[in-house]
Coordinates of C-alpha atoms and ligand atoms in Angstrom, one line a residue:
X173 CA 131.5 55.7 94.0
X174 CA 128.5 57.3 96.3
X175 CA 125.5 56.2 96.6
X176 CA 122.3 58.7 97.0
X177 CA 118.4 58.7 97.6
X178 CA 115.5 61.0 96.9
X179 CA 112.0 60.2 97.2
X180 CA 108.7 62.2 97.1
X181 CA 106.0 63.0 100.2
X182 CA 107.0 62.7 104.1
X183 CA 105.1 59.5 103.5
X184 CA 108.7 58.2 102.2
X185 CA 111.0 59.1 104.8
X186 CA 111.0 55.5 106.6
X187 CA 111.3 53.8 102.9
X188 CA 114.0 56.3 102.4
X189 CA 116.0 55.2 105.1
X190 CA 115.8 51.5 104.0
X191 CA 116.7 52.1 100.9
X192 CA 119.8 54.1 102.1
X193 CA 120.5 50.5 104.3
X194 CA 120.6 48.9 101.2
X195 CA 122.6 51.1 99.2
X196 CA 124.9 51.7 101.6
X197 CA 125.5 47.9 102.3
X198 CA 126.3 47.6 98.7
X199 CA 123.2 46.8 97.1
X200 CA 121.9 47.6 93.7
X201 CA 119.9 51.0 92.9
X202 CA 116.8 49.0 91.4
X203 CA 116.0 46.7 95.2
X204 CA 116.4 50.2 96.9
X205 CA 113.8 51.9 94.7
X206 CA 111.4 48.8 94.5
X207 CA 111.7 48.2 98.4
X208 CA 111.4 51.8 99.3
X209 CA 107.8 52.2 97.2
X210 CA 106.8 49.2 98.3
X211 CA 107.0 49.5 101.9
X212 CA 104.9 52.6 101.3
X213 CA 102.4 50.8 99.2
X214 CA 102.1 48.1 102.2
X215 CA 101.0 51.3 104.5
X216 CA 97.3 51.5 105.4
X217 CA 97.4 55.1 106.6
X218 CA 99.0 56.7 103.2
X219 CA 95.8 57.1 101.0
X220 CA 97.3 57.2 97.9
X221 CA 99.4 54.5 96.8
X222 CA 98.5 50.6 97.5
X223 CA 96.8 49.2 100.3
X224 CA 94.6 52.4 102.1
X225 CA 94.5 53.9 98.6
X226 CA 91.6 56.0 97.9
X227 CA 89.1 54.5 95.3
X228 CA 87.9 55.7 91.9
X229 CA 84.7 56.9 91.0
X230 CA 83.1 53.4 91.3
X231 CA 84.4 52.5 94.9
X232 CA 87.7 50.5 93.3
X233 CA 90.7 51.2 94.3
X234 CA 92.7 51.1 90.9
X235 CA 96.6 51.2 90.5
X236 CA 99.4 52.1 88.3
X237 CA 103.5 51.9 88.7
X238 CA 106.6 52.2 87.0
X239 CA 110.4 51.0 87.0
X240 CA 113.2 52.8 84.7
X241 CA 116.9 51.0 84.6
X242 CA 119.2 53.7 83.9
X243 CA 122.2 51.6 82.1
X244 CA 120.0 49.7 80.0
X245 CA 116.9 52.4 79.4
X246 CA 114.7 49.5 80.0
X247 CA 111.3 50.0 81.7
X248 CA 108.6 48.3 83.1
X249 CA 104.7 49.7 83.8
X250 CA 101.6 48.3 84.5
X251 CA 98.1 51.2 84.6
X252 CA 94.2 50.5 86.2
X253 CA 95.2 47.4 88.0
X254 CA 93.1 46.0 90.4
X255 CA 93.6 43.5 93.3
X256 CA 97.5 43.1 93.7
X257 CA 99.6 43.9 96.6
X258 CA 102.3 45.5 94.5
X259 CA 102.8 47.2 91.6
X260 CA 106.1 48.2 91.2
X261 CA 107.2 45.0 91.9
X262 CA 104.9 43.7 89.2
X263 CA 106.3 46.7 86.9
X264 CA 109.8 45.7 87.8
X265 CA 109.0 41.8 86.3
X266 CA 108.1 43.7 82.6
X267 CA 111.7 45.3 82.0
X268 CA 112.9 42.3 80.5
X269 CA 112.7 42.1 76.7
X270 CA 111.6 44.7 74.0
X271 CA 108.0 44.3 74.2
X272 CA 105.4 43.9 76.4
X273 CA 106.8 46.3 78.7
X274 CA 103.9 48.1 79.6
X275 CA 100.5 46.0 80.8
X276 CA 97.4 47.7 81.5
X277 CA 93.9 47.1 83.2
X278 CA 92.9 42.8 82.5
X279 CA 96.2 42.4 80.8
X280 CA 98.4 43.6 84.0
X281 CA 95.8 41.4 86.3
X282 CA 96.7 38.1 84.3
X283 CA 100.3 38.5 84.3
X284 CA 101.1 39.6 88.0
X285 CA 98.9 36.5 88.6
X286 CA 100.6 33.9 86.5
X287 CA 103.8 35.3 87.7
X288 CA 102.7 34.7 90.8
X289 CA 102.4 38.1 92.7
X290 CA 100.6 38.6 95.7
X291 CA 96.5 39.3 95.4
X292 CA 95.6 41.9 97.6
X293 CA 91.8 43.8 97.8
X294 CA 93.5 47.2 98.7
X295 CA 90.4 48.4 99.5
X296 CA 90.2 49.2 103.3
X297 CA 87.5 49.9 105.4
X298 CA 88.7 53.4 106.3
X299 CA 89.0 54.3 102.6
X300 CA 85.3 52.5 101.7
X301 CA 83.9 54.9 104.3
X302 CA 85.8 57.7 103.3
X303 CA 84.4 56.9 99.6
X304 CA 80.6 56.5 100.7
X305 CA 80.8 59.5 103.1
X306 CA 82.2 61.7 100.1
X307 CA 80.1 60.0 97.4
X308 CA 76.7 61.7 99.2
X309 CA 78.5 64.9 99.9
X310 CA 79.5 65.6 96.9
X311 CA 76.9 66.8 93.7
X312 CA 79.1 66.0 90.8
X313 CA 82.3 63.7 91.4
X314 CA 85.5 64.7 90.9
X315 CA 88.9 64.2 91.1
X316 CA 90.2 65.8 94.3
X317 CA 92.6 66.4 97.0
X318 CA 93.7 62.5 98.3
X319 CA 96.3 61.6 95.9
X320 CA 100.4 62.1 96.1
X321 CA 102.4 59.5 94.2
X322 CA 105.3 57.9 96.4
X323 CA 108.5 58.1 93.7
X324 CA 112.2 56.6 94.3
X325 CA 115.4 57.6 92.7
X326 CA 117.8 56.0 93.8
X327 CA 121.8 55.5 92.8
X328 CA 124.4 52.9 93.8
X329 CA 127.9 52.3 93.7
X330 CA 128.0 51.1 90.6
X331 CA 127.0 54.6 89.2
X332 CA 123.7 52.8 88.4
X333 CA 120.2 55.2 88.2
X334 CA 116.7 53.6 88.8
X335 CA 113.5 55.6 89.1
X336 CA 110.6 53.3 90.6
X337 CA 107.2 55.2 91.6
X338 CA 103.4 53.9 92.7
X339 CA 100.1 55.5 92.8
X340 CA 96.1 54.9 93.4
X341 CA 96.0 57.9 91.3
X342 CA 93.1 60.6 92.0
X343 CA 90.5 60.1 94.1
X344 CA 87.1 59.8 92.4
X345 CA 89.0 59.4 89.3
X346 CA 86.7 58.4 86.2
X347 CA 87.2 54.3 86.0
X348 CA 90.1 53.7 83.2
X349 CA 92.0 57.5 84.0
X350 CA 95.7 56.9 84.1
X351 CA 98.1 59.4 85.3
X352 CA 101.6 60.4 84.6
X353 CA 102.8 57.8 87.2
X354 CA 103.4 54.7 85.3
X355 CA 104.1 56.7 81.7
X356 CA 107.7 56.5 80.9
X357 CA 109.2 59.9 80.5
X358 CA 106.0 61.6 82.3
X359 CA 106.0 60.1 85.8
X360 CA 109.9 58.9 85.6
X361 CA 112.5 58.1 83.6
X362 CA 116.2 57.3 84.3
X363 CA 119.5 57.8 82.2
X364 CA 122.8 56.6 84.8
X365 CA 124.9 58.9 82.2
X366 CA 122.4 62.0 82.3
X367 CA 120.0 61.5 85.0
X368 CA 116.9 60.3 86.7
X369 CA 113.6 62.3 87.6
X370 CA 109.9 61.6 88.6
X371 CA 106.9 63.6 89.6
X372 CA 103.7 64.0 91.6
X373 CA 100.9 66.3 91.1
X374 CA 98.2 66.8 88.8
X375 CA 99.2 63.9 86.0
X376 CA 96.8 65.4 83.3
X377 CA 99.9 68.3 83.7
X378 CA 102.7 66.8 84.1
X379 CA 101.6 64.3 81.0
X380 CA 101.6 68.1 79.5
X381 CA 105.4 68.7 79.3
X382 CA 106.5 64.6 79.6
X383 CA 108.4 66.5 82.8
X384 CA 110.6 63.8 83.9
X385 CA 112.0 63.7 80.5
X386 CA 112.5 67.2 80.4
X387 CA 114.5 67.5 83.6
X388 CA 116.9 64.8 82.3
X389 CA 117.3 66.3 78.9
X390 CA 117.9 69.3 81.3
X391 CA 120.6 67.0 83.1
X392 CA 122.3 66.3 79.6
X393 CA 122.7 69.5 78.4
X394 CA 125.0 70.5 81.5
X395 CA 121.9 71.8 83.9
X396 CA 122.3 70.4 88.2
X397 CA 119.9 68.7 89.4
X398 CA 118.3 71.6 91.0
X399 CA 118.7 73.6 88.2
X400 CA 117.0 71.2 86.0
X401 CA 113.9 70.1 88.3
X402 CA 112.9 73.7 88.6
X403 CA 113.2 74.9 85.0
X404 CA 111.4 71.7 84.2
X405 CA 108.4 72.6 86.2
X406 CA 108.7 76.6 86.0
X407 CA 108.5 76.5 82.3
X408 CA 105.8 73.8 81.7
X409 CA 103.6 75.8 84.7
X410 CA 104.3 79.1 82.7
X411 CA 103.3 77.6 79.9
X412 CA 100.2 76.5 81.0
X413 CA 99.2 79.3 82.9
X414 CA 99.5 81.1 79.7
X415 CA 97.7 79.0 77.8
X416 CA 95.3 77.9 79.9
X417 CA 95.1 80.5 82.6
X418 CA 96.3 78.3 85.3
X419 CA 98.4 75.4 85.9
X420 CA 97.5 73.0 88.6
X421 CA 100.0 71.1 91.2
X422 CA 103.6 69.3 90.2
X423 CA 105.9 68.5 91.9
X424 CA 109.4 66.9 90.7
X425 CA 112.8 65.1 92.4
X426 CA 115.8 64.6 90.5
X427 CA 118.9 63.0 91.0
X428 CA 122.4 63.3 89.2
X429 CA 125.2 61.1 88.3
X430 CA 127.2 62.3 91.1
X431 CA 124.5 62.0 93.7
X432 CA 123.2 65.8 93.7
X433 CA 119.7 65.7 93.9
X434 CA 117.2 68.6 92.9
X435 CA 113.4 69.3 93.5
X436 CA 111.0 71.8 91.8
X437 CA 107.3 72.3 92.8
X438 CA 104.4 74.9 92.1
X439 CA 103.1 73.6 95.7
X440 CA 104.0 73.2 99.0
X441 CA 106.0 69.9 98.8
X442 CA 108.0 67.2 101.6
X443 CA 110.4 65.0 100.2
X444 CA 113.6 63.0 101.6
X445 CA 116.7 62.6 100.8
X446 CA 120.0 59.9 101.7
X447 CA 123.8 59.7 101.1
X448 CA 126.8 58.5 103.4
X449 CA 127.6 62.0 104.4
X450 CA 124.0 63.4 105.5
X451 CA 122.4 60.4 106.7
X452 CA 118.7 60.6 105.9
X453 CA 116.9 63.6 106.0
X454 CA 113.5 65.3 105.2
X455 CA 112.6 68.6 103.3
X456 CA 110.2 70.8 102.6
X457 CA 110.1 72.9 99.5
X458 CA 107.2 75.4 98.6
X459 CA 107.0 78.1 96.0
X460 CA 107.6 81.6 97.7
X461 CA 107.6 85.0 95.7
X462 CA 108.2 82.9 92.4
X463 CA 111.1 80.8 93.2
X464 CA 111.7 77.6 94.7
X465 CA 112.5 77.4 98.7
X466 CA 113.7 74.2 100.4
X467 CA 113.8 74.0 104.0
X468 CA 114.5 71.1 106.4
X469 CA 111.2 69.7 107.5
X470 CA 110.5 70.8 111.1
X471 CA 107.4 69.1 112.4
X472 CA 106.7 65.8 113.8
X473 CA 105.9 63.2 111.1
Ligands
LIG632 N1 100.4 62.0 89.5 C1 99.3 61.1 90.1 C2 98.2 60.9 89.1 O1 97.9 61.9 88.4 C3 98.8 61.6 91.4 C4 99.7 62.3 92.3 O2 100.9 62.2 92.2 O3 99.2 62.9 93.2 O4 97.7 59.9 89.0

């Protein structure tokens, strides 16, 4: 059996590799993801998941994660929580058991603490300046440029998929919002017989066409990866555009059974990617003259 890794933003690439350590020294798919999107929410200079996250509306910096077991369907989530160090660990500790899976706001707070996870103010000084200086320039607050979601799919050698992701969501975002990122089926989801997928982008789209649903259902009826992560995103963004008149940014990674991964995006995009054969490696993907174009990443990160 392989083993195989994709994860979202250039922000990733260093997790990506250590998950690939971990796969490839026979570990399980489910400590690759988790330790993969935690090291990136342990980074103060990515300013949008964990510690260096960018704040909400109110100056706190609010966050939401999710963890999908593809043998057993089982998930964990936890939305608008404040003052831990990580939350897709804390997501991870809710897949057990048929309810109570998904913890929000106060709720989440109380259990990561009497569970013992670490308390963190994620706050940090760079992002409480960046909040004050942007607070006066701007008129009317909203939600802006500053976010990306750091997501994991991961696959081991026991044919095992996991999807694990983590975000402070959107800068200047209304106290409460929640995103796609911790919504099962939305943000990730993860079947080992069909498929696993999970997206970045606007999440008040993506929430839209439950898109990491859709690109496994894609999966299942006999679409690649690739195949399926773009017709998951070019149908829900020509949907909206019709509807709506535009669609705003999403971005989506998938990975199959066999290892094959697959991205689709309606933005410029990075990503990385791992297996025994290709080491790791880091992509670019952007939307040129309607279809999707994936590049290896040339600059310096
Ligand atoms: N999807 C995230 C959210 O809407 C943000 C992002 O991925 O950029 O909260």
């Amino acid at each position: 059996m392989t083993w195989a890794v994709i994860a979202t933003w250039k922000m990733a690439f260093h997790g990506t590799e250590t998950a690939a350590g971990i796969l490839e020294n026979n570990g399980t798919a489910a400590d690759a993801a988790v330790t993969g999107v935690s090291l990136v929410e342990d980074e103060p200079s990515f300013h949008s998941v964990g510690y260096g996250g960018r704040p909400d509306r109110t100056g706190h910096v609010v966050l939401d994660g999710g963890f999908m077991d593809g043998d057993t369907l089982h998930f964990g989530a936890v939305a608008a929580l404040e003052g831990f160090r990580s939350p897709v660990n804390i997501a991870r500790s809710l897949i057990s058991g048929n309810a109570n899976n998904f913890l929000v706001g106060a709720g989440a707070a109380a259990w990561a603490e009497s569970h013992g996870f670490e308390k963190r103010d994620n706050l940090t000084e760079e992002a409480r300046e960046i909040y004050e200086r942007e607070k006066e320039r701007l008129k009317e607050l909203t939600a802006y440029d500053g976010h990306d979601t750091v997501c994991f799919l991961t696959l081991d050698h026991n044919g095992t998929l996991c999807a694990a992701t983590s975000t402070s969501g959107l800068f200047m975002k209304e106290p409460g919002r929640v995103g796609d990122t911790p919504v099962p089926g939305s943000g990730f989801y993860a079947d080992s017989e069909c498929g696993a997928a999970a997206a970045t982008g606007m999440g008040e789209e993506i929430l839209k066409g439950a898109l990491s649903y859709a690109a496994v259902f894609f999966m299942k009826e006999g679409y690649s990866a690739m195949e399926a992560a773009q017709k998951a995103v070019d149908e829900l963004d020509a949907k909206l555009k019709k509807r709506n008149g535009s669609a705003n940014a999403m971005s989506l990674i998938t990975l199959a059974p066999d290892g094959s991964w697959g991205v689709g995006t309606n933005v410029d995009f990075t990503f990385s990617t791992a297996d025994k054969e290709h080491g790791t490696q880091l992509w670019s993907a952007a939307k040129v003259n309607g279809k999707t174009v994936i590049k290896a990443y040339e600059k310096e990160i």
